[in-house]
mmCIF file with all atom_site columns, C-alpha atoms in Angstrom:
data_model
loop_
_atom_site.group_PDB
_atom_site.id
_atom_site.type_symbol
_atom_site.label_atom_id
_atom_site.label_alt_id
_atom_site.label_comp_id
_atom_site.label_asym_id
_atom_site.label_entity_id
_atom_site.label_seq_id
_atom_site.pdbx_PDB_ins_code
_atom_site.Cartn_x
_atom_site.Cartn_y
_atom_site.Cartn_z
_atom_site.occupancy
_atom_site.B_iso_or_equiv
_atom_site.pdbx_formal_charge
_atom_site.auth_seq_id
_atom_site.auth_comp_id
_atom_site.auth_asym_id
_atom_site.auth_atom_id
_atom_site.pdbx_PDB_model_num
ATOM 1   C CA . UNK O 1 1   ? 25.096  12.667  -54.433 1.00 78.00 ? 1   UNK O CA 1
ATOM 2   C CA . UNK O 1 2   ? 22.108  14.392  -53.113 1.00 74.00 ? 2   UNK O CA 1
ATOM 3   C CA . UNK O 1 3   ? 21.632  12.649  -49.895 1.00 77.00 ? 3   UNK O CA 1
ATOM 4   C CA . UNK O 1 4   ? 18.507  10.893  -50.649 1.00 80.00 ? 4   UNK O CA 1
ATOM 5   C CA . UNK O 1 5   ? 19.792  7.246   -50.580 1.00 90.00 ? 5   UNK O CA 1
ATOM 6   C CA . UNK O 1 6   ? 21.382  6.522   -47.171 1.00 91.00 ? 6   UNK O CA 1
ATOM 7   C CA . UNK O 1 7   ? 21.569  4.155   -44.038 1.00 94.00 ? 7   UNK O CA 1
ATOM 8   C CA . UNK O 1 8   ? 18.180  5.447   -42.581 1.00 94.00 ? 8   UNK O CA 1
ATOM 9   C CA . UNK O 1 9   ? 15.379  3.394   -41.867 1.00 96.00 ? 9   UNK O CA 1
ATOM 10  C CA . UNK O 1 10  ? 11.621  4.616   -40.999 1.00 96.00 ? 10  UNK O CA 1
ATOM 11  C CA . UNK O 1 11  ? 12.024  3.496   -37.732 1.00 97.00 ? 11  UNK O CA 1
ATOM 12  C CA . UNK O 1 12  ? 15.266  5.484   -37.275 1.00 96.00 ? 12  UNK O CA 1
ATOM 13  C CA . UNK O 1 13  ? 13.914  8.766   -38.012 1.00 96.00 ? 13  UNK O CA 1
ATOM 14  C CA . UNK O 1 14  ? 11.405  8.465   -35.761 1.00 97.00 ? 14  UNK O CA 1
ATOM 15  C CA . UNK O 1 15  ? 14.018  7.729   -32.066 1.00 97.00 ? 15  UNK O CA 1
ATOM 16  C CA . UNK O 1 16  ? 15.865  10.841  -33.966 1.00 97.00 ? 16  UNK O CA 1
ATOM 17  C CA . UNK O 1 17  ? 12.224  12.933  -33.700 1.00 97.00 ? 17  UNK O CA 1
ATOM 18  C CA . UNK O 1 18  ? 11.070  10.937  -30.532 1.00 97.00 ? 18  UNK O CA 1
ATOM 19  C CA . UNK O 1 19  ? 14.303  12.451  -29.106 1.00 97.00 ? 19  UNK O CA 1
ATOM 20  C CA . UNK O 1 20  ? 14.838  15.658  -30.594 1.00 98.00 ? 20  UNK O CA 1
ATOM 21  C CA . UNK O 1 21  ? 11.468  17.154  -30.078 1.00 97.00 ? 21  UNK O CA 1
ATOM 22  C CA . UNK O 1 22  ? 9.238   14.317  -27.660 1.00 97.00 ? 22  UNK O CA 1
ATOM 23  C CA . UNK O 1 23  ? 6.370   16.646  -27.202 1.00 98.00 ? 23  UNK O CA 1
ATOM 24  C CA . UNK O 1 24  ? 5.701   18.064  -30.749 1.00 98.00 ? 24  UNK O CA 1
ATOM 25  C CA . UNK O 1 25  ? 2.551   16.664  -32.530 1.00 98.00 ? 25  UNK O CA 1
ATOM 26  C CA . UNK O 1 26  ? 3.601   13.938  -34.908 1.00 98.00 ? 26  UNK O CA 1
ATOM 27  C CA . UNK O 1 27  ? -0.035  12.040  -35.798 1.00 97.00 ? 27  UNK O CA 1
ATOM 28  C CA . UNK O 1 28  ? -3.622  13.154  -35.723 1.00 97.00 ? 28  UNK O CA 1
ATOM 29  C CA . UNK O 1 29  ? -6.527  12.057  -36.671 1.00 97.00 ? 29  UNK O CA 1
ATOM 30  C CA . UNK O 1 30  ? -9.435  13.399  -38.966 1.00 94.00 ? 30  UNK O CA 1
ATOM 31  C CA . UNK O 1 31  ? -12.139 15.168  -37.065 1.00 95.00 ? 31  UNK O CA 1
ATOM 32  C CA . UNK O 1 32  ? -14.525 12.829  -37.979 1.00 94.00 ? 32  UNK O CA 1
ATOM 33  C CA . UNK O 1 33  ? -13.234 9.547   -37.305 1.00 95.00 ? 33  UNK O CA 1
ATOM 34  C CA . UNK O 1 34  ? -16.294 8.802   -34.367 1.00 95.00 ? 34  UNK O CA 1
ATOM 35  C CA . UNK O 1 35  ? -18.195 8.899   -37.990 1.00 95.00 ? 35  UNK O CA 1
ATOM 36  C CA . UNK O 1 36  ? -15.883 6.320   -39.660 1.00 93.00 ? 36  UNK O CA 1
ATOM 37  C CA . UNK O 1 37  ? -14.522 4.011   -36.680 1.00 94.00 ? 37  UNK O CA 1
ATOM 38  C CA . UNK O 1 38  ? -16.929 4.386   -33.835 1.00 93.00 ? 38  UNK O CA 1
ATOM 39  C CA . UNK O 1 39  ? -14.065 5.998   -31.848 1.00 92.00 ? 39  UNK O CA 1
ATOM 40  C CA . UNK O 1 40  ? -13.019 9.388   -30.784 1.00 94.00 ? 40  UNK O CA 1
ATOM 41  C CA . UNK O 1 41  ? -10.038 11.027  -33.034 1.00 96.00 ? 41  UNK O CA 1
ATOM 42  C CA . UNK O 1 42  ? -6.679  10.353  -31.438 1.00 96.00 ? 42  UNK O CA 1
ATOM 43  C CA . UNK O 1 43  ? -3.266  12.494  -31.099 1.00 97.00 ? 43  UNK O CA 1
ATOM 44  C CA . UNK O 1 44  ? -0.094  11.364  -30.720 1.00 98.00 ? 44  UNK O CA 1
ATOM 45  C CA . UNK O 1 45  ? 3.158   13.332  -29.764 1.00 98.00 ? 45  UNK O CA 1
ATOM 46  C CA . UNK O 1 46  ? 6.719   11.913  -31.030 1.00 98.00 ? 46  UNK O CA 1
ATOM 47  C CA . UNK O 1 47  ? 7.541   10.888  -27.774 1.00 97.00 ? 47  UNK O CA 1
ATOM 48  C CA . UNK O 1 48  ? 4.149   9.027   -27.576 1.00 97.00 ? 48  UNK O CA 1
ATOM 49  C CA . UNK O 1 49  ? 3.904   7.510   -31.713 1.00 98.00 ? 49  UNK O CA 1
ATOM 50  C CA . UNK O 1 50  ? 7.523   6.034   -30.450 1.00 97.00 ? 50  UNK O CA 1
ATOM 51  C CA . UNK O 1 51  ? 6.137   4.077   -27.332 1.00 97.00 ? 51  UNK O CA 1
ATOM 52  C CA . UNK O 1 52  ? 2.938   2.595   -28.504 1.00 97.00 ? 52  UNK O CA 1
ATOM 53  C CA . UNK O 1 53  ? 4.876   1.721   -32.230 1.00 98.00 ? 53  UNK O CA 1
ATOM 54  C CA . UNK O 1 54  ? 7.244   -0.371  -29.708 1.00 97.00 ? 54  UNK O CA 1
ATOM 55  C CA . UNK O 1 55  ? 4.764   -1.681  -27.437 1.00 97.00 ? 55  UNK O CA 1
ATOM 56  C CA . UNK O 1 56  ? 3.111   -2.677  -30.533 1.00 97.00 ? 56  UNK O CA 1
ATOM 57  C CA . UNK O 1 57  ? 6.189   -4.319  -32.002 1.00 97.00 ? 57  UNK O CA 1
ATOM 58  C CA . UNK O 1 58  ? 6.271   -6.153  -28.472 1.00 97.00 ? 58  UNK O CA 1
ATOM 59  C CA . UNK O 1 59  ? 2.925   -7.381  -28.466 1.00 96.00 ? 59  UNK O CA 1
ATOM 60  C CA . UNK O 1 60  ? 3.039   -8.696  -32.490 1.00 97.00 ? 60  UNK O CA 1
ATOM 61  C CA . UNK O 1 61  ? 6.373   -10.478 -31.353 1.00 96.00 ? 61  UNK O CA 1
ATOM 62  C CA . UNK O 1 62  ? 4.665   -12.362 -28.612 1.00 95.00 ? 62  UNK O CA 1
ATOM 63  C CA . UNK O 1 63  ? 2.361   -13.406 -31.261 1.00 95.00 ? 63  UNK O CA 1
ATOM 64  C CA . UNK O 1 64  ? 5.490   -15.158 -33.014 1.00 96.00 ? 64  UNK O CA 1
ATOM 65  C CA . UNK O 1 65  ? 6.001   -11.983 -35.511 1.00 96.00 ? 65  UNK O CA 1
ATOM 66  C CA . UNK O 1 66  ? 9.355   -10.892 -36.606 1.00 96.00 ? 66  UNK O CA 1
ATOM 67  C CA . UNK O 1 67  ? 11.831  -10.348 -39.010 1.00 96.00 ? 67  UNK O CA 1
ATOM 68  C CA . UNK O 1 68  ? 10.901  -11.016 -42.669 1.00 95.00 ? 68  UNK O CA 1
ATOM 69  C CA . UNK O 1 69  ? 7.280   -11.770 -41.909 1.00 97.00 ? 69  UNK O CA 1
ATOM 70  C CA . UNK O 1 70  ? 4.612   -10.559 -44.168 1.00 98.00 ? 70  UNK O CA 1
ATOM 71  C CA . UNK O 1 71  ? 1.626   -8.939  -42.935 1.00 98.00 ? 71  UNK O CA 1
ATOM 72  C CA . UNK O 1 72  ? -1.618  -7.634  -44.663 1.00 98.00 ? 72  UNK O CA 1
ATOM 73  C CA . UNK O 1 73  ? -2.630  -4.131  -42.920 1.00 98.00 ? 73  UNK O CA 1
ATOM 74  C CA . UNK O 1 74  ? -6.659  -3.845  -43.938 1.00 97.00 ? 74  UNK O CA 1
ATOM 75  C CA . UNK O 1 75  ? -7.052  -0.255  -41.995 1.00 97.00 ? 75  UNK O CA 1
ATOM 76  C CA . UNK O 1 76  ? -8.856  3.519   -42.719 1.00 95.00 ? 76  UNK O CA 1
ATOM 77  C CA . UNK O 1 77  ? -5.814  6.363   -42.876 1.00 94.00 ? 77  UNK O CA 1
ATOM 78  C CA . UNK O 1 78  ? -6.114  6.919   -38.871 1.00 96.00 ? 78  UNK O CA 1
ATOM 79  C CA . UNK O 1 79  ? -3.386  6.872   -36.573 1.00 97.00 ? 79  UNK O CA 1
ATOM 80  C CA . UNK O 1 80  ? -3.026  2.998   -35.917 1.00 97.00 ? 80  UNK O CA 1
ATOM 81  C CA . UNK O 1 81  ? -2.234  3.022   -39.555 1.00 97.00 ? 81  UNK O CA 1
ATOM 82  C CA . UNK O 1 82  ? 0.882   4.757   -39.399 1.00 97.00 ? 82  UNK O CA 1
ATOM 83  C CA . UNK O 1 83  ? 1.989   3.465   -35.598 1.00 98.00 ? 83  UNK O CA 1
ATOM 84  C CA . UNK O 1 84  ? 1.719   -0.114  -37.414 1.00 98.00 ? 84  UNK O CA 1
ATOM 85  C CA . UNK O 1 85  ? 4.393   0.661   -40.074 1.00 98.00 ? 85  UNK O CA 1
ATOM 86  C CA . UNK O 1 86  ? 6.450   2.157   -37.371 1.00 98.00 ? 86  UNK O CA 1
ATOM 87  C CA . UNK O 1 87  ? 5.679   -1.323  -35.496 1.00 98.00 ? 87  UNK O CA 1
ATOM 88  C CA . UNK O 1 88  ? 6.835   -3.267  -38.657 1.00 98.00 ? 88  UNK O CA 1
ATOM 89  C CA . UNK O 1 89  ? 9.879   -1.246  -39.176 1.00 98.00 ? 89  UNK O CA 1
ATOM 90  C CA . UNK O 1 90  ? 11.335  -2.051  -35.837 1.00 98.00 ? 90  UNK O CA 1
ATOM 91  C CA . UNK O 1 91  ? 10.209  -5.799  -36.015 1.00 97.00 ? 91  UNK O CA 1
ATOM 92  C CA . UNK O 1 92  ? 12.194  -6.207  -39.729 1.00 97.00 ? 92  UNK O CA 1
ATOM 93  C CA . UNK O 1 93  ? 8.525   -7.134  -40.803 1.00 98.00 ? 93  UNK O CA 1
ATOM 94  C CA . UNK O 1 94  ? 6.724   -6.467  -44.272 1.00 98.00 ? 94  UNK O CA 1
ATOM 95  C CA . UNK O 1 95  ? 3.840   -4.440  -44.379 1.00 98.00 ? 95  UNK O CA 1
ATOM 96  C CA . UNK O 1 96  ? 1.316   -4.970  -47.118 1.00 98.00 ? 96  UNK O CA 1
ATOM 97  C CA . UNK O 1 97  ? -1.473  -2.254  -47.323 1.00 97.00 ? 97  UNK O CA 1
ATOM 98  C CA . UNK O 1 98  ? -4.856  -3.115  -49.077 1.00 96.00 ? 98  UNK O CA 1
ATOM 99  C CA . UNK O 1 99  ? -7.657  -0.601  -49.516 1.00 93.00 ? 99  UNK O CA 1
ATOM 100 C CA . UNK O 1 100 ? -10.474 -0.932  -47.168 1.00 94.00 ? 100 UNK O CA 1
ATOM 101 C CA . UNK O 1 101 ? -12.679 -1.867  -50.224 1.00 92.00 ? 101 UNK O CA 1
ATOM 102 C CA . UNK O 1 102 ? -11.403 -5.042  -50.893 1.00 92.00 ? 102 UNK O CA 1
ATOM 103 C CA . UNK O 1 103 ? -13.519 -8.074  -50.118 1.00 92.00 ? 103 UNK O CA 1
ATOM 104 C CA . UNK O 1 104 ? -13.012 -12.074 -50.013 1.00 94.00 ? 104 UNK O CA 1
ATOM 105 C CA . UNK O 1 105 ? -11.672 -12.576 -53.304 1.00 93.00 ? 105 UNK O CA 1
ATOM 106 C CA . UNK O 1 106 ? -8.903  -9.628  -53.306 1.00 93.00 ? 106 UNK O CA 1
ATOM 107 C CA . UNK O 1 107 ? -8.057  -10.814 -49.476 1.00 95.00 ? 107 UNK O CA 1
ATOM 108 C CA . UNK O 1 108 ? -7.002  -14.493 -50.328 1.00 95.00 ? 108 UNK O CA 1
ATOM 109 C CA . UNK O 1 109 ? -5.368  -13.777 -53.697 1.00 94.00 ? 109 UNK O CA 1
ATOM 110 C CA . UNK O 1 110 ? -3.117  -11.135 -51.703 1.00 95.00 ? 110 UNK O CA 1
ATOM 111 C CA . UNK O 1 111 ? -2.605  -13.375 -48.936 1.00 96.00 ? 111 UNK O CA 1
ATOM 112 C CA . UNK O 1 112 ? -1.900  -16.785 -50.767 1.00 95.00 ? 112 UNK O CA 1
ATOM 113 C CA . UNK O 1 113 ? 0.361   -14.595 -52.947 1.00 95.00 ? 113 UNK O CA 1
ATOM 114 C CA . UNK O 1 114 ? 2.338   -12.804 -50.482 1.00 96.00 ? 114 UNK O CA 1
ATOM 115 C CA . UNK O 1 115 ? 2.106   -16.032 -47.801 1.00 96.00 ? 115 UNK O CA 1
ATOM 116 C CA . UNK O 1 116 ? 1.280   -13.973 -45.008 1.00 97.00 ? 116 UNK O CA 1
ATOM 117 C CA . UNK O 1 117 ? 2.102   -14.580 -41.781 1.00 97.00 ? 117 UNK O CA 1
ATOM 118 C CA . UNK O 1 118 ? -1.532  -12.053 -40.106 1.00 98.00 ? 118 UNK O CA 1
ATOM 119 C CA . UNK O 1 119 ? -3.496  -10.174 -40.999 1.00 98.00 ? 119 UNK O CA 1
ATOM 120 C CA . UNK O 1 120 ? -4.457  -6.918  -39.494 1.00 98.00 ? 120 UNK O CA 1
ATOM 121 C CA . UNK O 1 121 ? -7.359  -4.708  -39.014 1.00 97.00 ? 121 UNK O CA 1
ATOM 122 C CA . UNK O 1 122 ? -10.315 -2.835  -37.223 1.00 96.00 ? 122 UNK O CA 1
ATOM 123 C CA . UNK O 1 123 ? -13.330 -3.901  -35.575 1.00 94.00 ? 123 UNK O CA 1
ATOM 124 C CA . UNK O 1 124 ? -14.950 -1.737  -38.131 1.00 93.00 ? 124 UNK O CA 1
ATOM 125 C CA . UNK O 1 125 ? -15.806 0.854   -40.672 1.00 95.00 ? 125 UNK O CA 1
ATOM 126 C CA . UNK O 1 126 ? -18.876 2.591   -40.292 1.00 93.00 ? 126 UNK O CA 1
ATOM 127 C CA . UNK O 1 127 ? -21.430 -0.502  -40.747 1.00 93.00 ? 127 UNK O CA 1
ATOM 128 C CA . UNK O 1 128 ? -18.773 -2.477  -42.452 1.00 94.00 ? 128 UNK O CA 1
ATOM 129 C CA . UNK O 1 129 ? -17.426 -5.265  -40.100 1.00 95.00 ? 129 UNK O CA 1
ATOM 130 C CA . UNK O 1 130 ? -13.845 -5.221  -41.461 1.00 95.00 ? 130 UNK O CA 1
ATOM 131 C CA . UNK O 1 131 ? -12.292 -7.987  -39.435 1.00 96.00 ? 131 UNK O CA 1
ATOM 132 C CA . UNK O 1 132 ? -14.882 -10.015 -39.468 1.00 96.00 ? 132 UNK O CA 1
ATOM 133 C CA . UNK O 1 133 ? -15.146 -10.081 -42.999 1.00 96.00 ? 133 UNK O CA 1
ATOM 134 C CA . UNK O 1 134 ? -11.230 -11.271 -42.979 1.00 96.00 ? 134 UNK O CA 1
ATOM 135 C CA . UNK O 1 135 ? -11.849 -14.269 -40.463 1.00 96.00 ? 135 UNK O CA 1
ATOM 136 C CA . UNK O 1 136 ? -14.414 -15.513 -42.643 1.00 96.00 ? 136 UNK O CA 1
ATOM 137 C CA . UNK O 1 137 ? -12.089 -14.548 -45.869 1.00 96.00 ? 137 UNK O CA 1
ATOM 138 C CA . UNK O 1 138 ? -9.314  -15.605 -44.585 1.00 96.00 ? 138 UNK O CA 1
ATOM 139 C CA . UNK O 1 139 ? -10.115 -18.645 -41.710 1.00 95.00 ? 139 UNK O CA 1
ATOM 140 C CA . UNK O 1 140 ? -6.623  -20.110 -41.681 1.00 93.00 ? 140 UNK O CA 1
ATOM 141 C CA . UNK O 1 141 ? -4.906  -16.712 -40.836 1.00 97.00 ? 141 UNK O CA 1
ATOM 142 C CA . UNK O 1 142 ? -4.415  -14.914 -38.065 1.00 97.00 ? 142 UNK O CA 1
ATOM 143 C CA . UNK O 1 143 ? -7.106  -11.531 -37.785 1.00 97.00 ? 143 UNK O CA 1
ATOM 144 C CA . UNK O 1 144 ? -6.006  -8.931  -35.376 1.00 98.00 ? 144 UNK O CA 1
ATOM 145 C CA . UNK O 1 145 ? -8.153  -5.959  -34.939 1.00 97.00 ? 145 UNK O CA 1
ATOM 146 C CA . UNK O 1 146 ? -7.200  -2.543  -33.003 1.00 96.00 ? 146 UNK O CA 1
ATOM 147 C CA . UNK O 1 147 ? -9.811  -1.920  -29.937 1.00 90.00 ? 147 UNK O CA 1
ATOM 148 C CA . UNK O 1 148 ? -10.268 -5.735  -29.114 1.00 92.00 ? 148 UNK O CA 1
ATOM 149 C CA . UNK O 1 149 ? -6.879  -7.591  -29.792 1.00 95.00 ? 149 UNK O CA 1
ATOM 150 C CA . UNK O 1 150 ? -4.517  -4.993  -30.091 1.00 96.00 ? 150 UNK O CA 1
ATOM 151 C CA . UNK O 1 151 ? -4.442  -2.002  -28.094 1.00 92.00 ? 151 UNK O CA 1
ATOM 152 C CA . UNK O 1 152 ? -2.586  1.315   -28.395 1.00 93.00 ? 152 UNK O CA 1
ATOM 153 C CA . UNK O 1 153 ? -0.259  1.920   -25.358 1.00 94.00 ? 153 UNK O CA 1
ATOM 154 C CA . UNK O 1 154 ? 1.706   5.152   -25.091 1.00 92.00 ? 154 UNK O CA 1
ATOM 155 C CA . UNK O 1 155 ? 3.306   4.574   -21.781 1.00 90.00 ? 155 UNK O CA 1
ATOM 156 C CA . UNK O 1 156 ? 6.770   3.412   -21.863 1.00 88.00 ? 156 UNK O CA 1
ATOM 157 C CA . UNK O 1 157 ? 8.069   -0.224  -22.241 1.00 89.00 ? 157 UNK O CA 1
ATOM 158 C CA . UNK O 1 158 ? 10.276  -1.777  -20.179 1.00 86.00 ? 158 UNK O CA 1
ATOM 159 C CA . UNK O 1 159 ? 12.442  -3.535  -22.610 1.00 90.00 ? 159 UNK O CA 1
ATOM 160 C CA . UNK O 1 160 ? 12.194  -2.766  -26.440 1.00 92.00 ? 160 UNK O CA 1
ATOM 161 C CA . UNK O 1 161 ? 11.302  -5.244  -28.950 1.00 94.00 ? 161 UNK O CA 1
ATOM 162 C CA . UNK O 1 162 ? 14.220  -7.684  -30.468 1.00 94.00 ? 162 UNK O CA 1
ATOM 163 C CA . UNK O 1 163 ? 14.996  -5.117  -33.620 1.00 94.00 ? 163 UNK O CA 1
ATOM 164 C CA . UNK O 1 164 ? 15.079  -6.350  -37.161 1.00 94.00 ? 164 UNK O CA 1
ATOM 165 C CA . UNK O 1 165 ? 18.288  -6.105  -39.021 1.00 91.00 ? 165 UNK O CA 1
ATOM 166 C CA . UNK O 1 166 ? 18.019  -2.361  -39.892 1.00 91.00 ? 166 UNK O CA 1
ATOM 167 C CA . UNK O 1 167 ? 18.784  -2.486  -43.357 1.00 95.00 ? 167 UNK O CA 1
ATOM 168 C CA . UNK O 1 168 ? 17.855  0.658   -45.226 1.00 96.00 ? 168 UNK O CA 1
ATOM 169 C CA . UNK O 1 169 ? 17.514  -1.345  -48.677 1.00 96.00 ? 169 UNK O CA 1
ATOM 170 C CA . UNK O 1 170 ? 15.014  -3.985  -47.100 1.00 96.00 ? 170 UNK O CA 1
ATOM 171 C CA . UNK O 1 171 ? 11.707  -4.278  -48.022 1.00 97.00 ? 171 UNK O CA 1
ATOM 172 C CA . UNK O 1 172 ? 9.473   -2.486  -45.843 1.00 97.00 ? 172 UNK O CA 1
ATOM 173 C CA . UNK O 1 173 ? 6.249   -2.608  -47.712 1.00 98.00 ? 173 UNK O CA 1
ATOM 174 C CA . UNK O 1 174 ? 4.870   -4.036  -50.741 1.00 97.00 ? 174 UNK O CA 1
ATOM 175 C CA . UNK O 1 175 ? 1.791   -1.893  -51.986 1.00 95.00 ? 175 UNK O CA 1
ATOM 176 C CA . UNK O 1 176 ? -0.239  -3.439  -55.013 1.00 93.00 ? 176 UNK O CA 1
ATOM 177 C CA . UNK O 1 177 ? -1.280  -2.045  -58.371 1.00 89.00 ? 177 UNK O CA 1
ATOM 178 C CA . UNK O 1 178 ? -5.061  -1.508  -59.118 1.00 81.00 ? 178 UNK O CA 1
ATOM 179 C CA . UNK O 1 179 ? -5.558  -4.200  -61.577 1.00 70.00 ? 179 UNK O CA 1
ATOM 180 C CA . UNK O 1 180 ? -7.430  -2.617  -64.068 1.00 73.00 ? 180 UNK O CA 1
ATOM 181 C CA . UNK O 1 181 ? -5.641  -4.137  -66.443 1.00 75.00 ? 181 UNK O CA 1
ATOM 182 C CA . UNK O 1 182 ? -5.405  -7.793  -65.012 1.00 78.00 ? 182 UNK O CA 1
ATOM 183 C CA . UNK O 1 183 ? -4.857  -9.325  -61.595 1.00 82.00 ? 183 UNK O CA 1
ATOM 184 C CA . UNK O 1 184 ? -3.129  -6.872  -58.913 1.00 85.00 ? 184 UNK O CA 1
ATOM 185 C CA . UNK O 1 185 ? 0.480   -7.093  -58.580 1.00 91.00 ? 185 UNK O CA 1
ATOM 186 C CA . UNK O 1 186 ? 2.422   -6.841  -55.524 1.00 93.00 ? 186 UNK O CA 1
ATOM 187 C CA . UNK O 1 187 ? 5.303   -3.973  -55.541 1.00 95.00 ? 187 UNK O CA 1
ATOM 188 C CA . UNK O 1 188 ? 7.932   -4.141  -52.990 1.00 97.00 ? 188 UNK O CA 1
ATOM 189 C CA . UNK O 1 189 ? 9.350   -0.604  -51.833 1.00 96.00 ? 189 UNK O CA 1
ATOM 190 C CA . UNK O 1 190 ? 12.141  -0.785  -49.767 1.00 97.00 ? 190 UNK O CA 1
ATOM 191 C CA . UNK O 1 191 ? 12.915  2.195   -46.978 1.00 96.00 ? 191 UNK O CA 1
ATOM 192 C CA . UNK O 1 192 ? 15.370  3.576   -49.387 1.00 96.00 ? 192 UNK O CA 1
ATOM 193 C CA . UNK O 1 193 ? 12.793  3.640   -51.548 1.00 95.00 ? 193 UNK O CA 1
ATOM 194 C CA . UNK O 1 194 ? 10.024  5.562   -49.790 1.00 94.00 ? 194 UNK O CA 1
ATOM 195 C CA . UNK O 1 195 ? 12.454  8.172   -48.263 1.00 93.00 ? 195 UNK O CA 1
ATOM 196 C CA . UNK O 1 196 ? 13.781  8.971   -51.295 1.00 92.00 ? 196 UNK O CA 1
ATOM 197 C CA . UNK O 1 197 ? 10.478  9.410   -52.564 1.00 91.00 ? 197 UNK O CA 1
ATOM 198 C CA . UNK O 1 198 ? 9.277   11.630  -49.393 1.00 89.00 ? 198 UNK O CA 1
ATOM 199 C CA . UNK O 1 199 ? 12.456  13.622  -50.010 1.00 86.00 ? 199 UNK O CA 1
ATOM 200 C CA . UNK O 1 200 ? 12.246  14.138  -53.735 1.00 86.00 ? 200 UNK O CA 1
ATOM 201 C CA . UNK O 1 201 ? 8.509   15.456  -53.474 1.00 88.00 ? 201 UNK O CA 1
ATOM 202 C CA . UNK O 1 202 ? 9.148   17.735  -51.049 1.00 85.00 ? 202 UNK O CA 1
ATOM 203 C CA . UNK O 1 203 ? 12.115  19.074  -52.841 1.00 83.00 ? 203 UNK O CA 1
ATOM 204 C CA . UNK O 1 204 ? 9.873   19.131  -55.778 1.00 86.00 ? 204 UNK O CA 1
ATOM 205 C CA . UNK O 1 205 ? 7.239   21.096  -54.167 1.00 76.00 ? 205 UNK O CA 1
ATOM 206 C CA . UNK O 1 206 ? 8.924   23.717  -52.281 1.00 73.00 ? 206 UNK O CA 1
#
């Protein structure tokens, strides 16, 4: 009754934003992110978080990435964070987050359990050399790090990705618990899910 559980997906509020106000900042990074990633902080406008989320869809697809595929996102909160859920929400793909923190062990219990299809990361974290550390983790699975296999293209695309099905009540990430009391578990969170969430704590704050 309030609205909160509908037919939108994450990728379909952003075309409404990337069309209703292009050139309004949507994503920035922390000031300090040379500090952290070894690269300067980035900005993106709607317009712009809208083409390099598709070109990024188009470039995992090509790698054989789609609907219903599960893939382990081992990145810092910077702006290729959130373009990559934007990516997976047009693609119909899974998103699984995992702290930056994690190591060997936590890496092949999350991707044996979830049977992920790639993995992917950043070069690395201050000294920490995150997707390396995968590959050797992880040597049967596909690594892809932003800034040497993946790059982030705002121009426009000439033909969008092949879409997912769209479904508001898929799964569009499955986060894990912090297993202080046992062995992580995987939670699945559908869009419905997380907007309702979003909505609800804003309500719930104002």
């Amino acid at each position: 009754r309030a609205g909160s559980w509908g037919n939108a997906t994450l990728h379909s509020l952003l075309a409404h934003h990337a069309q209703a106000r292009p050139t309004a900042l949507a994503l920035k990074d922390q000031p300090n992110r040379m500090e952290l990633t070894g690269d300067a902080p980035l900005s993106l406008n709607w317009a712009e978080l809208d083409s390099a989320s598709e070109a990024l869809a188009i470039e995992l697809q090509a790698r054989g990435i789609g609907a219903g595929n599960r893939l382990i996102a081992q990145l810092p909160n910077v702006v290729e964070l959130a373009v990559l859920y934007y990516a997976a929400s047009k693609l119909g793909a899974i998103l699984s987050p995992v702290p930056v923190q994690y190591g060997s062990h936590e890496l092949r219990m999350i991707a044996a359990t979830l049977g992920a299809s790639a993995m992917i990361s950043i070069q690395h974290l201050r000294d920490t050399p995150l997707a390396e550390q995968a590959r050797t983790a992880l040597p049967g699975l596909p690594v892809l790090a932003f800034g040497s296999d993946l790059q982030l293209l705002t121009g426009p695309c000439a033909q969008p990705c092949e879409r997912g099905p769209g479904d508001a009540n898929a799964v569009l990430s499955i986060c894990w618990t912090s297993g202080t009391t046992g062995t992580p578990k995987g939670v699945p969170r559908s869009h419905n899910m997380w907007l309702a969430t979003g909505r609800h704590s804003m309500t719930a704050g104002s």
